[in-house]
Coordinates of C-alpha atoms (C1' of nucleotides) in Angstrom, one line a residue:
Chain A
M943 CA -35.1 -7.4 -45.1
E944 CA -32.4 -8.6 -47.5
K945 CA -30.1 -6.3 -45.8
L946 CA -30.7 -7.4 -42.3
R947 CA -30.5 -11.2 -43.4
S948 CA -27.0 -10.6 -44.7
F949 CA -26.2 -8.5 -41.7
L950 CA -27.0 -11.3 -39.3
K951 CA -25.5 -14.0 -41.4
K952 CA -22.2 -12.5 -41.1
Y953 CA -22.2 -13.1 -37.5
I954 CA -23.9 -16.6 -37.7
P955 CA -23.3 -17.9 -41.3
Q956 CA -24.6 -21.5 -40.4
S957 CA -27.6 -20.6 -38.9
D958 CA -31.4 -19.9 -40.1
V959 CA -31.9 -16.5 -39.2
E960 CA -35.6 -16.1 -40.3
D961 CA -36.9 -16.0 -36.6
L962 CA -34.4 -13.4 -35.4
I963 CA -35.3 -11.4 -38.5
G964 CA -38.9 -11.5 -37.6
S965 CA -38.1 -10.0 -34.1
F966 CA -36.9 -6.9 -35.8
H967 CA -40.5 -6.0 -36.3
K968 CA -41.1 -2.4 -35.4
V969 CA -40.2 0.0 -38.1
R970 CA -39.4 3.7 -37.8
K971 CA -38.9 6.4 -40.1
L972 CA -36.9 9.6 -39.0
K973 CA -36.4 12.9 -40.5
K974 CA -33.1 14.5 -40.8
R975 CA -31.9 15.8 -37.5
T976 CA -34.7 14.2 -35.4
Y977 CA -33.9 11.9 -32.4
L978 CA -34.1 8.3 -32.0
L979 CA -32.7 8.7 -28.5
K980 CA -32.3 11.1 -25.8
P981 CA -30.3 10.7 -22.7
G982 CA -32.5 9.3 -19.7
Q983 CA -34.8 7.4 -22.2
D984 CA -35.2 3.8 -22.3
C985 CA -32.9 2.6 -24.8
S986 CA -33.3 -1.5 -24.4
F987 CA -33.4 -2.1 -28.2
L988 CA -31.2 -2.2 -31.1
A989 CA -31.9 -0.8 -34.6
F990 CA -30.7 -1.9 -38.0
V991 CA -30.2 1.1 -40.3
K992 CA -31.9 0.2 -43.6
K993 CA -31.7 3.9 -45.0
G994 CA -29.9 6.8 -43.7
T995 CA -27.0 7.9 -41.3
F996 CA -26.9 8.3 -37.6
R997 CA -24.6 9.8 -35.5
V998 CA -24.2 9.2 -31.4
F999 CA -23.1 12.4 -29.4
F1000 CA -23.5 14.1 -26.0
Y1001 CA -22.6 17.5 -24.4
D1002 CA -19.4 17.6 -22.4
G1003 CA -18.6 19.6 -19.1
E1004 CA -18.3 22.7 -21.1
G1005 CA -21.5 22.0 -23.2
T1006 CA -19.9 21.3 -26.3
E1007 CA -21.1 18.5 -28.6
V1008 CA -19.1 15.3 -28.9
T1009 CA -19.7 13.0 -31.7
V1010 CA -19.0 9.6 -30.4
W1011 CA -19.9 7.3 -33.2
F1012 CA -21.5 7.2 -36.6
S1013 CA -23.7 4.6 -38.4
W1014 CA -24.5 3.9 -42.0
E1015 CA -26.9 1.8 -44.0
G1016 CA -26.5 -2.1 -43.3
M1017 CA -25.2 -1.3 -39.5
M1018 CA -26.9 -1.2 -36.2
I1019 CA -27.6 2.1 -34.5
G1020 CA -28.7 2.8 -30.7
D1021 CA -26.9 3.6 -27.4
L1022 CA -24.7 0.6 -27.2
L1023 CA -22.9 1.7 -24.0
A1024 CA -26.2 2.2 -22.2
F1025 CA -27.8 -1.0 -23.7
Y1026 CA -24.8 -3.0 -22.3
K1027 CA -24.8 -1.4 -19.1
Q1028 CA -28.3 -1.8 -19.0
S1029 CA -28.8 1.8 -17.9
R1030 CA -31.1 4.5 -19.5
A1031 CA -29.7 6.2 -22.5
I1032 CA -26.3 8.1 -21.8
F1033 CA -26.3 9.8 -25.4
Y1034 CA -28.4 11.5 -28.2
V1035 CA -28.9 9.4 -31.2
Q1036 CA -29.8 11.5 -34.1
A1037 CA -30.5 11.0 -37.9
V1038 CA -28.0 12.8 -39.9
E1039 CA -30.3 12.6 -42.8
D1040 CA -33.8 11.0 -43.7
A1041 CA -33.6 7.4 -42.1
E1042 CA -35.4 4.2 -41.9
I1043 CA -34.9 1.6 -39.3
S1044 CA -36.1 -1.8 -38.0
I1045 CA -36.1 -2.2 -34.2
V1046 CA -35.6 -5.3 -32.2
N1047 CA -36.3 -4.9 -28.2
G1048 CA -34.0 -5.9 -25.9
K1049 CA -36.5 -8.3 -23.9
E1050 CA -37.5 -9.7 -27.1
L1051 CA -33.9 -10.3 -28.3
E1052 CA -33.2 -12.2 -24.8
R1053 CA -36.1 -14.3 -25.7
Q1054 CA -34.5 -15.2 -29.0
Y1055 CA -31.2 -16.0 -27.2
A1056 CA -33.4 -18.3 -25.0
S1057 CA -35.1 -20.1 -27.7
N1058 CA -32.2 -20.7 -29.8
P1059 CA -28.6 -20.9 -28.6
E1060 CA -27.2 -20.1 -32.0
Y1061 CA -28.7 -16.6 -31.7
L1062 CA -27.1 -16.2 -28.4
E1063 CA -23.7 -16.9 -30.5
F1064 CA -25.0 -13.8 -32.7
G1065 CA -25.1 -11.8 -29.4
R1066 CA -21.7 -13.0 -28.7
R1067 CA -19.9 -12.4 -32.0
Y1068 CA -21.7 -9.2 -32.3
A1069 CA -20.3 -8.0 -29.0
E1070 CA -17.0 -9.2 -30.1
H1071 CA -17.1 -7.2 -33.3
V1072 CA -18.1 -4.2 -31.4
S1073 CA -15.0 -4.6 -29.1
I1074 CA -12.9 -4.7 -32.3
N1075 CA -14.1 -1.5 -33.5
V1076 CA -13.9 0.3 -30.5
M1077 CA -10.2 -1.1 -29.7
E1078 CA -9.2 0.1 -33.0
R1079 CA -10.7 3.6 -32.7
M1080 CA -9.2 3.9 -29.1
L1081 CA -6.0 3.0 -30.4
S1082 CA -6.3 5.6 -33.3
L1083 CA -7.1 8.2 -30.8
Q1084 CA -4.2 7.1 -28.3
T1085 CA -1.4 7.1 -30.7
K1086 CA -2.3 9.3 -34.0
S1087 CA -2.2 12.9 -34.6
A1088 CA -5.5 14.4 -35.6
E1089 CA -4.5 14.9 -39.2
E1090 CA -3.6 11.2 -39.2
R1091 CA -6.9 10.2 -37.8
Y1092 CA -8.6 12.3 -40.6
L1093 CA -6.7 10.9 -43.4
E1094 CA -7.6 7.6 -42.1
L1095 CA -11.6 8.5 -42.2
L1096 CA -11.1 9.8 -45.6
A1097 CA -9.4 6.3 -46.6
N1098 CA -12.6 4.8 -46.1
P1099 CA -15.2 4.7 -49.1
G1100 CA -17.3 8.0 -49.4
Y1101 CA -18.9 7.3 -45.9
M1102 CA -18.1 10.9 -44.5
K1103 CA -19.3 12.7 -47.6
N1104 CA -22.8 13.9 -46.3
I1105 CA -21.3 14.4 -42.6
P1106 CA -20.9 18.1 -41.7
L1107 CA -17.5 18.7 -40.8
K1108 CA -18.0 19.9 -37.4
Y1109 CA -19.3 16.5 -36.5
I1110 CA -16.2 15.0 -38.1
A1111 CA -13.9 17.2 -35.8
S1112 CA -15.5 16.3 -32.8
Y1113 CA -15.6 12.5 -33.5
L1114 CA -11.8 13.2 -34.0
G1115 CA -11.7 14.7 -30.8
I1116 CA -10.6 18.3 -32.0
T1117 CA -12.4 21.4 -32.6
D1118 CA -14.0 22.4 -36.2
T1119 CA -11.3 25.2 -36.2
S1120 CA -8.6 22.8 -36.1
L1121 CA -10.1 20.6 -38.6
S1122 CA -10.6 23.4 -40.9
R1123 CA -6.6 24.2 -40.7
I1124 CA -5.8 20.5 -40.9
R1125 CA -8.0 20.4 -44.3
K1126 CA -6.1 23.5 -45.3
N1127 CA -2.7 21.9 -44.8
I1128 CA -3.6 18.5 -46.6
S1129 CA -4.8 20.5 -49.9
Chain B
M805 CA -9.7 -21.2 -8.1
E806 CA -11.8 -19.2 -5.7
K807 CA -11.0 -16.1 -7.5
L808 CA -11.7 -17.4 -10.8
R809 CA -14.9 -18.8 -9.8
S810 CA -16.2 -15.4 -8.4
F811 CA -15.0 -13.8 -11.7
L812 CA -16.9 -16.3 -13.8
K813 CA -19.9 -15.9 -11.5
K814 CA -20.1 -12.3 -12.1
Y815 CA -21.1 -12.8 -15.7
I816 CA -23.3 -16.1 -15.2
P817 CA -24.4 -15.9 -11.6
Q818 CA -27.1 -18.5 -12.0
S819 CA -24.7 -21.1 -13.6
D820 CA -22.7 -23.8 -12.4
V821 CA -19.4 -22.7 -13.4
E822 CA -17.2 -25.7 -12.4
D823 CA -16.7 -27.4 -16.0
L824 CA -15.8 -23.8 -17.1
I825 CA -13.3 -23.6 -14.3
G826 CA -12.0 -27.0 -15.1
S827 CA -11.1 -25.7 -18.9
F828 CA -8.5 -23.1 -17.3
H829 CA -6.2 -26.0 -16.6
K830 CA -3.0 -24.6 -17.8
V831 CA -0.9 -22.9 -15.3
R832 CA 1.9 -20.6 -15.8
K833 CA 4.2 -18.4 -13.8
L834 CA 6.0 -15.7 -15.1
K835 CA 9.0 -13.7 -14.0
K836 CA 8.7 -9.6 -14.0
R837 CA 9.5 -8.4 -17.5
T838 CA 9.1 -11.8 -19.4
Y839 CA 6.5 -12.2 -22.2
L840 CA 3.3 -14.0 -22.1
L841 CA 2.9 -13.2 -25.7
K842 CA 4.7 -11.7 -28.8
P843 CA 3.6 -10.1 -32.2
G844 CA 3.0 -13.2 -34.7
Q845 CA 2.5 -15.8 -31.9
D846 CA -0.5 -18.0 -31.5
C847 CA -2.7 -16.1 -29.0
S848 CA -5.9 -18.2 -29.2
F849 CA -6.4 -18.3 -25.3
L850 CA -7.4 -16.5 -22.6
A851 CA -5.7 -16.2 -19.3
F852 CA -7.0 -15.4 -16.0
V853 CA -4.5 -13.4 -13.7
K854 CA -4.1 -15.1 -10.4
K855 CA -1.3 -13.0 -9.2
G856 CA 0.7 -10.0 -10.5
T857 CA 0.1 -7.4 -13.2
F858 CA 0.4 -7.3 -17.0
R859 CA 0.6 -4.6 -19.6
V860 CA -0.2 -5.1 -23.5
F861 CA 1.9 -3.0 -25.6
F862 CA 3.4 -2.6 -29.2
Y863 CA 5.8 -0.2 -31.0
D864 CA 4.5 2.5 -33.2
G865 CA 5.9 3.6 -36.6
E866 CA 8.4 5.5 -34.9
G867 CA 9.6 2.7 -32.8
T868 CA 8.0 4.3 -29.5
E869 CA 6.4 1.6 -27.2
V870 CA 2.9 2.3 -26.9
T871 CA 0.9 0.7 -23.7
V872 CA -2.4 -0.3 -24.6
W873 CA -3.9 -2.0 -21.8
F874 CA -3.3 -3.2 -18.1
S875 CA -4.4 -6.2 -16.2
W876 CA -4.5 -7.1 -12.6
E877 CA -5.2 -9.8 -10.3
G878 CA -8.8 -11.0 -10.8
M879 CA -9.0 -10.1 -14.5
M880 CA -8.2 -11.5 -17.8
I881 CA -5.4 -10.9 -19.9
G882 CA -4.4 -11.9 -23.4
D883 CA -4.1 -10.4 -26.7
L884 CA -7.9 -9.7 -26.9
L885 CA -8.0 -7.6 -30.2
A886 CA -6.1 -10.7 -31.9
F887 CA -8.2 -13.1 -30.0
Y888 CA -11.5 -11.5 -31.1
K889 CA -10.2 -11.1 -34.8
Q890 CA -9.0 -14.7 -34.9
S891 CA -5.6 -13.3 -36.0
R892 CA -2.0 -14.3 -34.8
A893 CA -0.6 -11.9 -31.7
I894 CA -0.7 -8.2 -32.4
F895 CA 0.6 -7.3 -29.5
Y896 CA 3.4 -8.0 -26.6
V897 CA 1.8 -9.0 -23.3
Q898 CA 4.5 -8.5 -20.7
A899 CA 4.2 -9.3 -17.0
V900 CA 5.0 -6.0 -15.0
E901 CA 5.9 -8.1 -12.0
D902 CA 6.2 -11.8 -11.1
A903 CA 2.7 -13.4 -11.9
E904 CA 0.8 -16.5 -12.1
I905 CA -2.0 -17.1 -14.7
S906 CA -4.5 -20.0 -15.6
I907 CA -5.0 -20.6 -19.0
V908 CA -8.0 -21.6 -21.1
N909 CA -7.5 -22.6 -24.6
G910 CA -9.8 -20.9 -27.5
K911 CA -10.6 -24.2 -28.9
E912 CA -11.2 -25.7 -25.5
L913 CA -13.4 -22.5 -24.8
E914 CA -15.5 -23.3 -28.1
R915 CA -16.1 -26.8 -26.6
Q916 CA -17.3 -25.3 -23.5
Y917 CA -19.8 -23.0 -25.4
A918 CA -21.0 -25.7 -27.5
S919 CA -21.6 -28.3 -24.4
N920 CA -23.6 -25.6 -22.5
P921 CA -25.4 -22.7 -23.8
E922 CA -24.9 -21.0 -20.4
Y923 CA -21.1 -20.7 -21.1
L924 CA -21.9 -19.1 -24.3
E925 CA -23.7 -16.5 -22.4
F926 CA -20.5 -16.0 -20.5
G927 CA -18.8 -15.4 -23.7
R928 CA -21.3 -12.9 -24.8
R929 CA -21.5 -11.1 -21.3
Y930 CA -17.8 -10.9 -21.0
A931 CA -17.5 -9.3 -24.6
E932 CA -20.1 -6.7 -23.7
H933 CA -18.1 -6.0 -20.6
V934 CA -15.1 -5.5 -22.9
S935 CA -16.8 -3.2 -24.9
I936 CA -17.9 -1.1 -22.1
N937 CA -14.4 -0.8 -21.1
V938 CA -13.0 0.0 -24.3
M939 CA -15.7 2.5 -25.1
E940 CA -15.2 4.3 -21.7
R941 CA -11.4 4.7 -22.3
M942 CA -12.1 5.8 -26.0
L943 CA -14.3 8.5 -24.6
S944 CA -11.6 9.5 -21.9
L945 CA -9.0 9.7 -24.8
Q946 CA -11.6 11.5 -27.2
T947 CA -12.6 14.2 -24.9
K948 CA -10.2 14.8 -22.0
S949 CA -6.8 16.5 -21.4
A950 CA -3.9 14.3 -20.6
E951 CA -4.0 16.0 -17.2
E952 CA -7.9 14.8 -16.6
R953 CA -6.9 11.3 -17.6
Y954 CA -4.0 11.0 -15.3
L955 CA -6.1 12.3 -12.6
E956 CA -8.8 9.9 -13.5
L957 CA -6.3 7.0 -13.2
L958 CA -5.2 8.2 -9.9
A959 CA -8.9 8.0 -8.5
N960 CA -8.9 4.3 -8.9
P961 CA -7.5 2.5 -5.9
G962 CA -3.8 1.7 -6.0
Y963 CA -3.7 -0.1 -9.0
M964 CA -1.2 2.1 -10.5
K965 CA 1.2 1.9 -7.9
N966 CA 3.7 -0.6 -9.1
I967 CA 3.7 0.8 -12.5
P968 CA 6.5 2.5 -14.0
L969 CA 5.4 6.1 -15.2
K970 CA 6.6 5.7 -18.6
Y971 CA 4.1 3.0 -19.0
I972 CA 1.5 5.1 -17.8
A973 CA 2.3 7.8 -19.9
S974 CA 2.1 5.9 -23.0
Y975 CA -1.1 4.4 -21.9
L976 CA -2.4 8.1 -21.6
G977 CA -1.0 8.8 -25.0
I978 CA 1.4 11.3 -24.1
T979 CA 5.4 11.2 -23.4
D980 CA 7.0 10.5 -20.4
T981 CA 8.3 14.0 -20.4
S982 CA 4.7 15.3 -20.6
L983 CA 3.6 13.4 -17.8
S984 CA 6.5 14.3 -15.6
R985 CA 5.6 17.8 -16.3
I986 CA 1.8 17.3 -15.4
R987 CA 2.8 15.6 -12.2
K988 CA 4.8 18.8 -11.3
N989 CA 1.6 21.0 -12.0
I990 CA -0.6 18.9 -9.9
S991 CA 1.4 18.9 -6.7
Chain C
dC1384 C1' -35.6 32.3 -55.7
dC1385 C1' -34.7 34.9 -51.3
dG1386 C1' -33.8 35.7 -46.6
dA1387 C1' -32.5 33.1 -42.3
dT1388 C1' -29.6 29.7 -40.4
dT1389 C1' -26.0 26.6 -40.4
dT1390 C1' -21.4 25.8 -41.6
dC1391 C1' -16.9 26.5 -42.5
dT1392 C1' -12.6 29.4 -42.9
dT1393 C1' -9.3 32.6 -41.2
dG1394 C1' -6.5 35.7 -38.1
dC1395 C1' -4.3 36.5 -33.8
dC1396 C1' -2.5 34.8 -29.7
dA1397 C1' -2.7 31.1 -25.6
dT1398 C1' -2.2 26.6 -23.9
dT1399 C1' -1.0 21.8 -24.4
dT1400 C1' 2.0 18.4 -25.7
dG1401 C1' 6.4 17.1 -27.8
dG1402 C1' 11.8 16.4 -28.9
dC1403 C1' 16.1 16.3 -27.1
dA1404 C1' 19.6 15.9 -24.0
dA1405 C1' 21.6 16.3 -19.4
dG1406 C1' 21.4 15.5 -15.0
dA1407 C1' 19.1 13.6 -10.6
dA1408 C1' 16.8 9.7 -8.6
dA1409 C1' 15.6 5.0 -8.0
dA1410 C1' 16.0 0.3 -8.9
dA1411 C1' 18.2 -3.8 -10.3
dC1412 C1' 22.1 -6.5 -10.1
dC1413 C1' 25.8 -9.1 -8.4
Chain D
dG463 C1' 27.4 -2.2 -0.5
dG464 C1' 28.7 -0.3 -4.6
dT465 C1' 28.1 -0.5 -9.7
dT466 C1' 25.3 -0.5 -13.6
dT467 C1' 20.9 0.2 -15.5
dT468 C1' 16.6 2.4 -15.9
dT469 C1' 13.3 5.5 -14.9
dC470 C1' 12.2 10.4 -13.6
dT471 C1' 12.6 15.4 -13.9
dT472 C1' 13.9 19.6 -16.1
dG473 C1' 15.2 23.6 -19.5
dC474 C1' 14.9 25.3 -23.8
dC475 C1' 12.5 25.7 -27.8
dA476 C1' 9.1 23.6 -31.5
dA477 C1' 4.8 21.9 -33.3
dA478 C1' -0.1 20.8 -32.4
dT479 C1' -4.3 22.2 -30.9
dG480 C1' -7.4 25.5 -28.9
dG481 C1' -10.5 30.0 -28.1
dC482 C1' -12.7 33.6 -29.8
dA483 C1' -14.8 36.6 -33.2
dA484 C1' -15.7 38.1 -37.9
dG485 C1' -16.8 37.3 -42.1
dA486 C1' -17.4 34.0 -46.3
dA487 C1' -19.8 30.1 -48.1
dA488 C1' -23.3 26.7 -48.1
dT489 C1' -27.6 25.1 -46.8
dC490 C1' -32.6 25.3 -45.5
dG491 C1' -37.3 26.4 -45.6
dG492 C1' -40.7 28.3 -47.5

DNA sequence: CCGATTTCTTGCCATTTGGCAAGAAAAACC
DNA sequence: GGTTTTTCTTGCCAAATGGCAAGAAATCGG
């Protein structure tokens, strides 16, 4: 639970987070390529990634897979859009490699918020953090070329190293063919 | 204050919001094309738009204006990215037409959160709402053509009707030249 | 280790979007 | 109302990205 503790402490460093940690009680292991969520399912929970990598994706109007988000060890995963909208799952959430997660149910989380306003502050700060990340990705999509966006990804640690290029391509908003050509250009 | 009340009630319908309303005490009027914020300024506040329209923009590496966001009557405005990151302003925030706003200072807002956990819940729900909006715009940028994105905008009420096309173009992530051609195509 | 499957690259050509510059149209200003 | 400034459109051509299909390369699964 050490990783979960330091994750939570990032948002509410002053608070005792033991009760909150305790509410992430359901543990699941997922084999590579299996699904944590599919569209239409109940997705009123958040999961903390203890091990592995996930991707969030859907099929667009033409039946093409679009990867919306990735999540690695030490981060949260789930269908956050649907979670915040309080709707059924919109996306697929799939393990990109063998993974292990701890889950907190949405109702349980609300109870934690109600019992301790410091946890409510966690909810707020986490949502703000999500806003920041999504805004920055949005800006990148709005203003940068596919090649620039790809270089941006590579600038990060080695996060992308086990991710198939076709997932990365759709995350960048381009086809795998185009990404392949961009890679050729760069090298 | 009626509009502000119903805005706040959208997020915390059960709560008495009078104290929170009271904290939006500073009122400002801005003439068309004047700035509420410029990069580097202190932007630790939120403003509620009582009248008028705003846009958030910056200059990219090539010195081209990029419109990031719009805000209309009944919504909040400010440099939300910098506000959440607790940094100095990153963007310009400009009145697109004569406008009037009510401002709440960030520190004051924190005091409200501290004094009443129900207001903290407002902070959380609003950040979640922002996440939803930004995610949806991000998805649109990632998966749709410029023409589809433009039609999407038009599908809304008459929101865009006083906005110069060049601002809309940069909001869509294209040049004004391209938008002009798209418009020709459509009609 | 080997066959089956998935992923990645490449060629050819189409479509979308951009850059620049000139002129038309609209809006702002006095 | 007329002048100035800003915004919008268009033509010409370039660059970026896509679609399809074939084959190469890598990975998977026993």
